[in-house]
Short mmCIF file of C-alpha atoms in Angstrom, two decimals:
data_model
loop_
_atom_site.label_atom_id
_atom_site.label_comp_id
_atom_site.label_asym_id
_atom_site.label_seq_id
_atom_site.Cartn_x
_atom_site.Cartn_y
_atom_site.Cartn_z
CA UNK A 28 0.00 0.00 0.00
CA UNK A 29 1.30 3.46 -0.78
CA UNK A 30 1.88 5.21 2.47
CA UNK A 31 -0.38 7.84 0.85
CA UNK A 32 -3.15 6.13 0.86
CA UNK A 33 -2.47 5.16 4.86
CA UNK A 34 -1.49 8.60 5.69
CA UNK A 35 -5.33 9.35 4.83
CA UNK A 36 -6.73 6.61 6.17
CA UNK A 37 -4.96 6.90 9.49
CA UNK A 38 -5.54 10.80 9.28
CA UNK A 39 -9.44 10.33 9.20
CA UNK A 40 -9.64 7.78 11.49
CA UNK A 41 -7.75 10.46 13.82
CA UNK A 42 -9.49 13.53 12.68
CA UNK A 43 -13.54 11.51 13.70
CA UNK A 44 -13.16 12.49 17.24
CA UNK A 45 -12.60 16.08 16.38
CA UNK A 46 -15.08 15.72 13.70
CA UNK A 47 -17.65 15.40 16.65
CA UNK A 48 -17.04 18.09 18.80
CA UNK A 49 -15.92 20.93 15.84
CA UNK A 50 -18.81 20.36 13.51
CA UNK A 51 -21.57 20.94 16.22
CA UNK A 52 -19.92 23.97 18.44
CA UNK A 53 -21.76 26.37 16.25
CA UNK A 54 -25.06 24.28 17.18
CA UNK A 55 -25.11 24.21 20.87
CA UNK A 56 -26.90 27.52 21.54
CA UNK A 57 -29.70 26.12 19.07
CA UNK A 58 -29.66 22.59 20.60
CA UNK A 59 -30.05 24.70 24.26
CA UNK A 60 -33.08 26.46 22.78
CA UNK A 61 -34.90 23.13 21.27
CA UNK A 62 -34.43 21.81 24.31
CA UNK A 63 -35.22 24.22 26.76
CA UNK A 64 -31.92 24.37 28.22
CA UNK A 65 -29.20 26.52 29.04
CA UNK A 66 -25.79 26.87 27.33
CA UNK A 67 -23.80 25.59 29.71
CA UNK A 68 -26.14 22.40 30.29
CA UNK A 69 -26.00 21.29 26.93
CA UNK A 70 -22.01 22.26 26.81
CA UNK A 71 -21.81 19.14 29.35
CA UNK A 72 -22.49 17.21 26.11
CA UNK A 73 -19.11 18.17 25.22
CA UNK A 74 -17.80 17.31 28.33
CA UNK A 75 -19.45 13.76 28.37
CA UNK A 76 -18.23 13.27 24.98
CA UNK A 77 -14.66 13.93 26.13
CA UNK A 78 -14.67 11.81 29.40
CA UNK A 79 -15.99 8.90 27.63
CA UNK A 80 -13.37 9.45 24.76
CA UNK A 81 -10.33 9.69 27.43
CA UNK A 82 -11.98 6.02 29.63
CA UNK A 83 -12.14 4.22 26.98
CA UNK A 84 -8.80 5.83 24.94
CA UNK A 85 -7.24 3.52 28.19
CA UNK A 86 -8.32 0.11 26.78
CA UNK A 87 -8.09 0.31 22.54
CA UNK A 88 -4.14 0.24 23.01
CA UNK A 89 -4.61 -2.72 24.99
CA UNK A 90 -7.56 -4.23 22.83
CA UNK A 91 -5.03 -3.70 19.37
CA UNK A 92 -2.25 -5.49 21.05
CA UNK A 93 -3.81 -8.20 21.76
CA UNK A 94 -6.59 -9.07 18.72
CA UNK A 95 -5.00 -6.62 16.09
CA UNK A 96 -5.72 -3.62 15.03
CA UNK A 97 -8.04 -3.70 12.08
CA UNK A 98 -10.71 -5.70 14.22
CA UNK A 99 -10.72 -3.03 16.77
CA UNK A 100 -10.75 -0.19 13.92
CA UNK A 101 -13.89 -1.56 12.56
CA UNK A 102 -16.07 -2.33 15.47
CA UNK A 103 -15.45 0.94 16.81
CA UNK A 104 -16.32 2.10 13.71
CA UNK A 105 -19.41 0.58 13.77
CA UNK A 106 -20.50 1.37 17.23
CA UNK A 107 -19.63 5.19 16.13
CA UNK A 108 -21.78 4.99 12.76
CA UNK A 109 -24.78 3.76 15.07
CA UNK A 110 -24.34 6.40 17.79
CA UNK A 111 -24.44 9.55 15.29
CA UNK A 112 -27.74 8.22 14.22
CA UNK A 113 -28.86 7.95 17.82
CA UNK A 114 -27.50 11.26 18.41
CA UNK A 115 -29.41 13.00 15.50
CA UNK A 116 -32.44 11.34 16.64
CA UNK A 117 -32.74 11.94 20.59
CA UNK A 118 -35.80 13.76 21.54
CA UNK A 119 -34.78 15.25 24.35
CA UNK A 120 -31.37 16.30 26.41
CA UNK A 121 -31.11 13.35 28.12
CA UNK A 122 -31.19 10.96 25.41
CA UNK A 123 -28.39 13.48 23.63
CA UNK A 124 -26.07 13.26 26.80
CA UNK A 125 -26.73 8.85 26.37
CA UNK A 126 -25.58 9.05 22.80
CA UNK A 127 -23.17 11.34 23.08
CA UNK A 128 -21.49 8.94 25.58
CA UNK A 129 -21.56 6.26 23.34
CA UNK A 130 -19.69 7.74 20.64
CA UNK A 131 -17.05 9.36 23.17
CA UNK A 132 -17.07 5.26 23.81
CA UNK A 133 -16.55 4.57 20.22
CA UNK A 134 -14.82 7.33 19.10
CA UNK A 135 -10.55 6.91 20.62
CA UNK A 136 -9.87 3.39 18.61
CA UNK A 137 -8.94 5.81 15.70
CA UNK A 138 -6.74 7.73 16.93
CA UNK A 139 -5.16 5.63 19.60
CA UNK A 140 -4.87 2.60 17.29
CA UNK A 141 -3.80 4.68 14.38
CA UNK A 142 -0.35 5.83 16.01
CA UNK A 143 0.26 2.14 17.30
CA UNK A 144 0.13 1.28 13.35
CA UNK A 145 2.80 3.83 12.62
CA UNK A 146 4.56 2.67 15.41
CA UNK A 147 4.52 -0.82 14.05
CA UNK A 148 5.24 0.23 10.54
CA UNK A 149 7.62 3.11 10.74
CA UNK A 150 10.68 4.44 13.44
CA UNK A 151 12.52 6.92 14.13
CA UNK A 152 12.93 9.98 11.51
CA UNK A 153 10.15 7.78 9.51
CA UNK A 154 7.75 7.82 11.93
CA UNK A 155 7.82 11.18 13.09
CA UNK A 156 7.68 12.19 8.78
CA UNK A 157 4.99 10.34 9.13
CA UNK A 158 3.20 11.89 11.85
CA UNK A 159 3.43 14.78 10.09
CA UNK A 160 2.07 14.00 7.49
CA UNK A 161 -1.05 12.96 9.54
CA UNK A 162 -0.90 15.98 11.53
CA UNK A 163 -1.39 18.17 8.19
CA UNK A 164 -4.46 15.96 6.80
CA UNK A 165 -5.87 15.85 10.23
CA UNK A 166 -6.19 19.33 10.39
CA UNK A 167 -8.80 19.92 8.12
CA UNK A 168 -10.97 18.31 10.10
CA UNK A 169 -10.84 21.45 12.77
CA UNK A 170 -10.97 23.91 9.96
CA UNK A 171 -13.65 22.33 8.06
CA UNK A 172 -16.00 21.05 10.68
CA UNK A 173 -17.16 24.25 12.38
CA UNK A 174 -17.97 26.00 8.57
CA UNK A 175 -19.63 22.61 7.52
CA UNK A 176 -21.35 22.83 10.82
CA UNK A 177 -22.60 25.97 10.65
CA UNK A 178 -23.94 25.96 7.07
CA UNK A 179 -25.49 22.79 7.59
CA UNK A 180 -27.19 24.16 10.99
CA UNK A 181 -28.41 26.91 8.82
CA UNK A 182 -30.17 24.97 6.10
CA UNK A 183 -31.77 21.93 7.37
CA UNK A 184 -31.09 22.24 11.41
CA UNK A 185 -28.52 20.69 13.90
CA UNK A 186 -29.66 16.93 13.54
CA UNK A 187 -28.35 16.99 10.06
CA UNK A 188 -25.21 17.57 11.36
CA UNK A 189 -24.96 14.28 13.00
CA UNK A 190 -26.23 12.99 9.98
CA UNK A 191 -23.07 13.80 7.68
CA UNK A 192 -21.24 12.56 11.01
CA UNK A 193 -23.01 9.12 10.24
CA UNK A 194 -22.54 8.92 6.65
CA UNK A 195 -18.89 9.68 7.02
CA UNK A 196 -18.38 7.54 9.47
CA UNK A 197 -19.88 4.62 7.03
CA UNK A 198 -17.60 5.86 3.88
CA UNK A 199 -14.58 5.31 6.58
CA UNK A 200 -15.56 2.26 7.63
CA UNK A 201 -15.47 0.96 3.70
CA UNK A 202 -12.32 2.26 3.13
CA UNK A 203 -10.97 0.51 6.21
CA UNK A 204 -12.44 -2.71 5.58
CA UNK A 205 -10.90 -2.13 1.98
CA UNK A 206 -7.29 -0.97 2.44
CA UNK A 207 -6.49 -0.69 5.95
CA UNK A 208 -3.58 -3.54 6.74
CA UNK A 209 -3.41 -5.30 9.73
CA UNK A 210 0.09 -4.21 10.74
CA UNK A 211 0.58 -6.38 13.95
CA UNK A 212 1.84 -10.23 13.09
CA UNK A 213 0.32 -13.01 15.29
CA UNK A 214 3.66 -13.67 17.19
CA UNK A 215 3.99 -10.41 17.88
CA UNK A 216 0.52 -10.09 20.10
CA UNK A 217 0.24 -9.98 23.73
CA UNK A 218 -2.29 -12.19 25.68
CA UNK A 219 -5.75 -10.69 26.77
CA UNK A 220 -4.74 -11.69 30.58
CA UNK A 221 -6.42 -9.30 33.15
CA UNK A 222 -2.83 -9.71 35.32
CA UNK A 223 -0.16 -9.72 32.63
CA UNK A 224 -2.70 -5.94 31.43
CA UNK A 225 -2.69 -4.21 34.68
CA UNK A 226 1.05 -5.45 35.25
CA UNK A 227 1.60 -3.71 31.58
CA UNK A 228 -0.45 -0.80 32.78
CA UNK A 229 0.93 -0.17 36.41
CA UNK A 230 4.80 -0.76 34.32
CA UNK A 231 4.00 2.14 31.92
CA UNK A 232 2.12 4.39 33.70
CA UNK A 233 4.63 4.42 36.84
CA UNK A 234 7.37 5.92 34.63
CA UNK A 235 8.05 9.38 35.71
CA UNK A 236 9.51 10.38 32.21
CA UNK A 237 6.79 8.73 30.22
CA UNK A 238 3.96 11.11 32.29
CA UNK A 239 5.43 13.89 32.22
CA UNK A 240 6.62 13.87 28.75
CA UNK A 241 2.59 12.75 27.68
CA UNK A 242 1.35 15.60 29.83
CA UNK A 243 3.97 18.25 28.63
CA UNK A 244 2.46 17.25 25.42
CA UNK A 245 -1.00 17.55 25.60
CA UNK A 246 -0.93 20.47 27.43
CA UNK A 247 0.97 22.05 24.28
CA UNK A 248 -2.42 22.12 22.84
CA UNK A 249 -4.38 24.22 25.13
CA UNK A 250 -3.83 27.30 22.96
CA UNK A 251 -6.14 25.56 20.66
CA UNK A 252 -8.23 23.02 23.15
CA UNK A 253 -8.97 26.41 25.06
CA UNK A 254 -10.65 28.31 22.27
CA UNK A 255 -12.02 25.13 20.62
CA UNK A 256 -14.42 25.08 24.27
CA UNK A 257 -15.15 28.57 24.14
CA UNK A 258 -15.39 28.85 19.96
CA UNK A 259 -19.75 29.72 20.74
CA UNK A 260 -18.69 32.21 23.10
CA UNK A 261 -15.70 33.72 21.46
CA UNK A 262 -17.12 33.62 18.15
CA UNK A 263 -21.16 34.91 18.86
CA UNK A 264 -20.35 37.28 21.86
CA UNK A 265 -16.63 38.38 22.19
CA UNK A 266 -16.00 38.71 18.43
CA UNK A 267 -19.70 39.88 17.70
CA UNK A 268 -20.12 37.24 14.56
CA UNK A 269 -22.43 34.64 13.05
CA UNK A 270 -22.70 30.97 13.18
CA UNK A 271 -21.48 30.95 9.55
CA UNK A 272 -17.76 32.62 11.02
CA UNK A 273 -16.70 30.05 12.27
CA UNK A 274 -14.04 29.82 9.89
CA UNK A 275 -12.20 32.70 11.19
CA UNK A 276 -10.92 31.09 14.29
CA UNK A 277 -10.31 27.37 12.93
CA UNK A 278 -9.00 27.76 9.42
CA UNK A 279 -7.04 30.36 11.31
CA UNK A 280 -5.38 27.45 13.66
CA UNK A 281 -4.99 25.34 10.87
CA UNK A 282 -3.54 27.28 8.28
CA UNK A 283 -0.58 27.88 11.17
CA UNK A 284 -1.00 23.96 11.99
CA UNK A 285 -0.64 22.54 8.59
CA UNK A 286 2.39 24.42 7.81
CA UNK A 287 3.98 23.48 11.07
CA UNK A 288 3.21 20.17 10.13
CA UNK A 289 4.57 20.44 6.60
CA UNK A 290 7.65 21.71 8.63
CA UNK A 291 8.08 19.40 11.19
CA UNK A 292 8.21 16.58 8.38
CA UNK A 293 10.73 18.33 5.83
CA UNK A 294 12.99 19.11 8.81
CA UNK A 295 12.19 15.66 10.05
CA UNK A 296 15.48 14.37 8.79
CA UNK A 297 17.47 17.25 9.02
CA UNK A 298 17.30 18.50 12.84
CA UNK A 299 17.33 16.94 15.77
CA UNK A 300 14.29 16.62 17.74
CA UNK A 301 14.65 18.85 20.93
CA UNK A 302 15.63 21.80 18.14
CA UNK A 303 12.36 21.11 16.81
CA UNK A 304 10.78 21.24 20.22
CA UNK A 305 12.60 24.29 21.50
CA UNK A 306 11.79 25.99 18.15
CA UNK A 307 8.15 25.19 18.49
CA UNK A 308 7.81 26.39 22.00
CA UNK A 309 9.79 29.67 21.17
CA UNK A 310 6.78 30.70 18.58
CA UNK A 311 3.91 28.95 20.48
CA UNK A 312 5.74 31.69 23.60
CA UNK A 313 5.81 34.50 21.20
CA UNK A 314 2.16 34.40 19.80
CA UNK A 315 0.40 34.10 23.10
CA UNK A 316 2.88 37.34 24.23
CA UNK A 317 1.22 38.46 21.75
CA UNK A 318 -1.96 37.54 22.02
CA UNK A 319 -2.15 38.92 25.82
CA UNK A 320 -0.70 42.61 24.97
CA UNK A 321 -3.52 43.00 22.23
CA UNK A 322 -6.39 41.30 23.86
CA UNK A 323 -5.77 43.09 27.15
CA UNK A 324 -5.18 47.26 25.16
CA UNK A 325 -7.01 46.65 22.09
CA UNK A 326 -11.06 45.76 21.73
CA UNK A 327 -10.74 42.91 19.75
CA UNK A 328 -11.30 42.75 16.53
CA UNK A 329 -11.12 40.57 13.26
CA UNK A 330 -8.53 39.82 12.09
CA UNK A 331 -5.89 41.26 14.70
CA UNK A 332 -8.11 38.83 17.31
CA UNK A 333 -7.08 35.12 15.22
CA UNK A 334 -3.75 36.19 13.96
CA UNK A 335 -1.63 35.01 17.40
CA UNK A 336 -3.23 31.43 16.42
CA UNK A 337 -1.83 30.95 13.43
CA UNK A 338 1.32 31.20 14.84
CA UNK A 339 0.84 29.02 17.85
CA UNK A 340 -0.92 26.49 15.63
CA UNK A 341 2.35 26.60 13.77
CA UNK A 342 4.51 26.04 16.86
CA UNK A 343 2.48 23.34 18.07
CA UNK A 344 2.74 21.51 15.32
CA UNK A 345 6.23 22.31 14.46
CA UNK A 346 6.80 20.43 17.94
CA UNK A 347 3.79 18.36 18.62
CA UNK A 348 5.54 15.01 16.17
CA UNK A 349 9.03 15.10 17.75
CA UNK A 350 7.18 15.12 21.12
CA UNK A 351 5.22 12.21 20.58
CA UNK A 352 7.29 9.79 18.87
CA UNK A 353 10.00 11.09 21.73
CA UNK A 354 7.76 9.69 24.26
CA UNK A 355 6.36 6.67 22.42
CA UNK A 356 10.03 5.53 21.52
CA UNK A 357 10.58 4.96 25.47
CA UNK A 358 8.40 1.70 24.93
CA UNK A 359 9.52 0.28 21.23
CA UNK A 360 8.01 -3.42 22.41
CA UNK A 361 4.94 -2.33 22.81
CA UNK A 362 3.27 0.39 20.92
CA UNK A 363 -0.96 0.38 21.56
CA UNK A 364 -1.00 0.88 25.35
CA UNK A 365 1.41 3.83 25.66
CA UNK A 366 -0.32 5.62 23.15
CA UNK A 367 -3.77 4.53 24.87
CA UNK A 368 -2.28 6.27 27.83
CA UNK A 369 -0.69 9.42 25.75
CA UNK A 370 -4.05 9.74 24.29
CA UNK A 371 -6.01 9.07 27.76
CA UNK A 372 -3.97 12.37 28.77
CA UNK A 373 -4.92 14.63 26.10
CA UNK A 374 -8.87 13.67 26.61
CA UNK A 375 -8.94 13.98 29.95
CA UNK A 376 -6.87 17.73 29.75
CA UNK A 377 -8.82 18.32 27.20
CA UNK A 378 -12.18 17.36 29.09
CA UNK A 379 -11.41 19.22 32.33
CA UNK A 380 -10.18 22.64 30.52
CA UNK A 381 -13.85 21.98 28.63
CA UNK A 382 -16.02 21.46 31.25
CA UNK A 383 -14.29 22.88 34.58
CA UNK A 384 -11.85 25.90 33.34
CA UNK A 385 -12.75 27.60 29.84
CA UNK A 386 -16.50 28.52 31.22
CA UNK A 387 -14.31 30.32 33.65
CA UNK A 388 -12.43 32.25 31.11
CA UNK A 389 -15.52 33.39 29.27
CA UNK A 390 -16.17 36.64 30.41
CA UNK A 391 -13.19 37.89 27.93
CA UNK A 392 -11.00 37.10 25.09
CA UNK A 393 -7.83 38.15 27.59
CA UNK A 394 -9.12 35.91 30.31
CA UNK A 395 -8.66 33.24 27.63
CA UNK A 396 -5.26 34.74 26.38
CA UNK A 397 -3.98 34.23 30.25
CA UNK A 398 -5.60 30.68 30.56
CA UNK A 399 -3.40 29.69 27.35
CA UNK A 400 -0.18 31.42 28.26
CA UNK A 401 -0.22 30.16 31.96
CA UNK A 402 -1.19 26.43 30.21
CA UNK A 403 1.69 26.98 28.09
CA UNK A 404 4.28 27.86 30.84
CA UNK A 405 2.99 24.44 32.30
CA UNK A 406 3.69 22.30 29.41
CA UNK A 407 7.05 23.69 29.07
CA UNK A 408 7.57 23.02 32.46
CA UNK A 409 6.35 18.98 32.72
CA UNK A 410 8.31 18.24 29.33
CA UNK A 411 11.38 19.78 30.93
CA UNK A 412 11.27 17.91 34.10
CA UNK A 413 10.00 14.86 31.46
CA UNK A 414 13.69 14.99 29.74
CA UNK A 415 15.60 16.68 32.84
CA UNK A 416 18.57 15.00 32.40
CA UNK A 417 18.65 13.08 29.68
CA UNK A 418 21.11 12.73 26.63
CA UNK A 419 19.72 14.49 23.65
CA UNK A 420 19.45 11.81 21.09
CA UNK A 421 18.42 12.04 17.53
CA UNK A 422 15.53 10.48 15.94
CA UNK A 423 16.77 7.39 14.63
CA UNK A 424 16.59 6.07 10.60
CA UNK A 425 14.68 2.91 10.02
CA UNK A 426 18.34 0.72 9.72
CA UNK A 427 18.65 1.60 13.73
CA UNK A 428 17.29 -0.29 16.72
CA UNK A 429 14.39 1.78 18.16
CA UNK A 430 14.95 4.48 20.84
CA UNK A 431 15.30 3.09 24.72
CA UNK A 432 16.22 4.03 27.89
CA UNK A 433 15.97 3.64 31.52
CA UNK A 434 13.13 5.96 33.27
CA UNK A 435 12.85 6.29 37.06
CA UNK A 436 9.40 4.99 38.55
CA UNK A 437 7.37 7.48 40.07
#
């Protein structure tokens, strides 16, 4: 298979969780009025959504190791195909919240599963190239999904929106079934014994390095995850526009974040890592300066407001692969359940900043600019302690024995 055709299969299969919370943001204040509701009620959605994603993010490593990885693609798959439906259908809030939990269930195998197949296909320089190359077909998922969203909200209401959700999720689940490869051998698989998975757990997720480096990551993203919870409020209220405008904050990000990508993958072979990483924080450091002095002299306006995000959508991504396949290397043997827990940390950040800290930060688009800085200072901080004292070493070629080393236990 041409690692073209993978990079978009893998891509989608990462970009279906995002598909479900970007393409209905601009919906939420109509779903709160069919309902009866208030805004931050039916913003719990999201929140559900994201707890269930993270939970169950903890087990599809685990599942793919032991019975493959295509099986667990496609039943996930499924289960997410027949959730949308419920999810366009509910009557009432309750029965939104129920299917809404099931495809936070269903929705992590892609993702999760997805870097465990690059893992098991690709190393070092490869699979960070790789991840790159993800990275910049993933993010048109983000850009797209909010605009599709809110055009599709216009015309025939928010249901349809779960709709298209549904009938892409089908279209994936052909193309899986089609030309997605199983890419873990029989003798390579680990038995599905409750002991010998907890023991596997408890030996991964006691590494100091291995936490700190998967936190340090995912907290790289709150410049994004931050305004990506707050995009109804930021958009409709602080920046006084429409549900069709959208566009203006996400294609924004992922302009910045495909060309970061694109850069992280043509310098994939031709820096070392931590250079990436250092040059990636620098900008991310420099665009929410930025983003603080004008939010908190100017009234903000588009399209001074957005411009800081391209850059730190840029950054991100310029760092983001290194980071990853940095902290993934630490276990070359066995590739799903460290990225179940990498990905278990991003939900759950991601979750928490949704539901407990961006309502907080609503009031105004500075309050947001000091949530993402101060988020930013943290990351820095828990990837530094992650690699305090550790040899910089360069991503190795495919001809070299994976990355290891020796972590202390927490």
């Amino acid at each position: 298979m041409k690692h073209r055709v993978l990079v978009v299969i893998l891509a989608s299969l990462s970009m279906l969780g995002a598909l479900s919370i970007d393409a209905y943001l601009p919906a939420l204040p109509t779903i709160a009025h069919d309902f009866g509701s208030t805004l931050p009620a039916v913003q719990q959605t999201l929140t559900v959504y994201l707890f269930a994603f993270a939970f169950m993010m903890l087990f599809y490593g685990t599942l793919s190791d032991s019975f493959g990885r295509r099986p667990v693609i496609l039943f996930s798959l499924g289960c997410y195909f027949v959730s949308s439906f419920g999810a366009a259908w509910a009557p009432s809030l309750p029965w939104l919240f129920f299917f809404r939990l099931l495809q936070g269930f269903s929705a992590g195998a892609g993702s999760v599963v997805g870097r465990a197949i690059v893992g098991d296909l690709f190393s070092g320089a490869e699979a960070q190239k790789i991840m790159s190359y993800i990275s910049v077909v993933f993010g048109l998922a983000p850009a797209l999904a909010p605009i599709l969203g809110g055009w599709v909200l216009a015309g025939w209401g928010w249901r349809s929106i779960f709709y298209f959700i549904a009938f892409f999720t089908f279209i994936l689940w052909m193309a899986c079934l089609r030309w997605l490869p199983e890419s873990l051998a029989m003798d390579k698989r680990h038995s599905f014994e409750f002991r010998a998975i907890v023991n596997r757990y408890i030996e991964v997720g006691s590494h100091a390095r291995f936490m700190l480096r998967s936190a340090g990551t995912a907290l790289s993203f709150i410049g994004i995850m931050l305004y990506v919870a707050a995009a109804p409020v930021y958009i409709l209220d602080l920046l006084h526009l429409t549900v069709k405008d959208f566009g203006w904050l996400f294609v924004t990000f992922i302009s910045g974040m495909t060309l970061g990508s694109m850069a992280s993958a043509h310098l994939s072979h031709r820096l070392k890592p931590n250079t990436l990483i250092r040059a990636g924080y620098a900008i991310m450091f420099l665009s929410v300066v930025a983003s603080l002095v004008y939010t908190r002299f100017f009234t903000v306006r588009i399209p001074w407001a957005v411009m800081p995000h391209f850059f730190y959508g840029f950054g991100m991504t310029l760092a983001s692969p290194a980071m990853t396949v940095l902290t993934l290397e630490m276990f070359p043997h066995v590739k799903g359940l460290p990225s179940s827990l990498q990905g278990f940390t991003f939900m759950v950040i991601f979750a928490i900043l949704s539901g407990c800290i961006a309502p907080l930060l609503f009031a105004s688009a500075f309050h947001l600019a000091m949530g993402a800085a101060l988020g930013l200072a943290l990351s820095l901080l828990l990837w530094w302690l992650g690699s305090r004292g550790e040899h910089e070493h360069p991503i190795l070629t495919d001809a070299e024995q994976p990355l290891t080393e020796e972590v202390p236990h927490l």
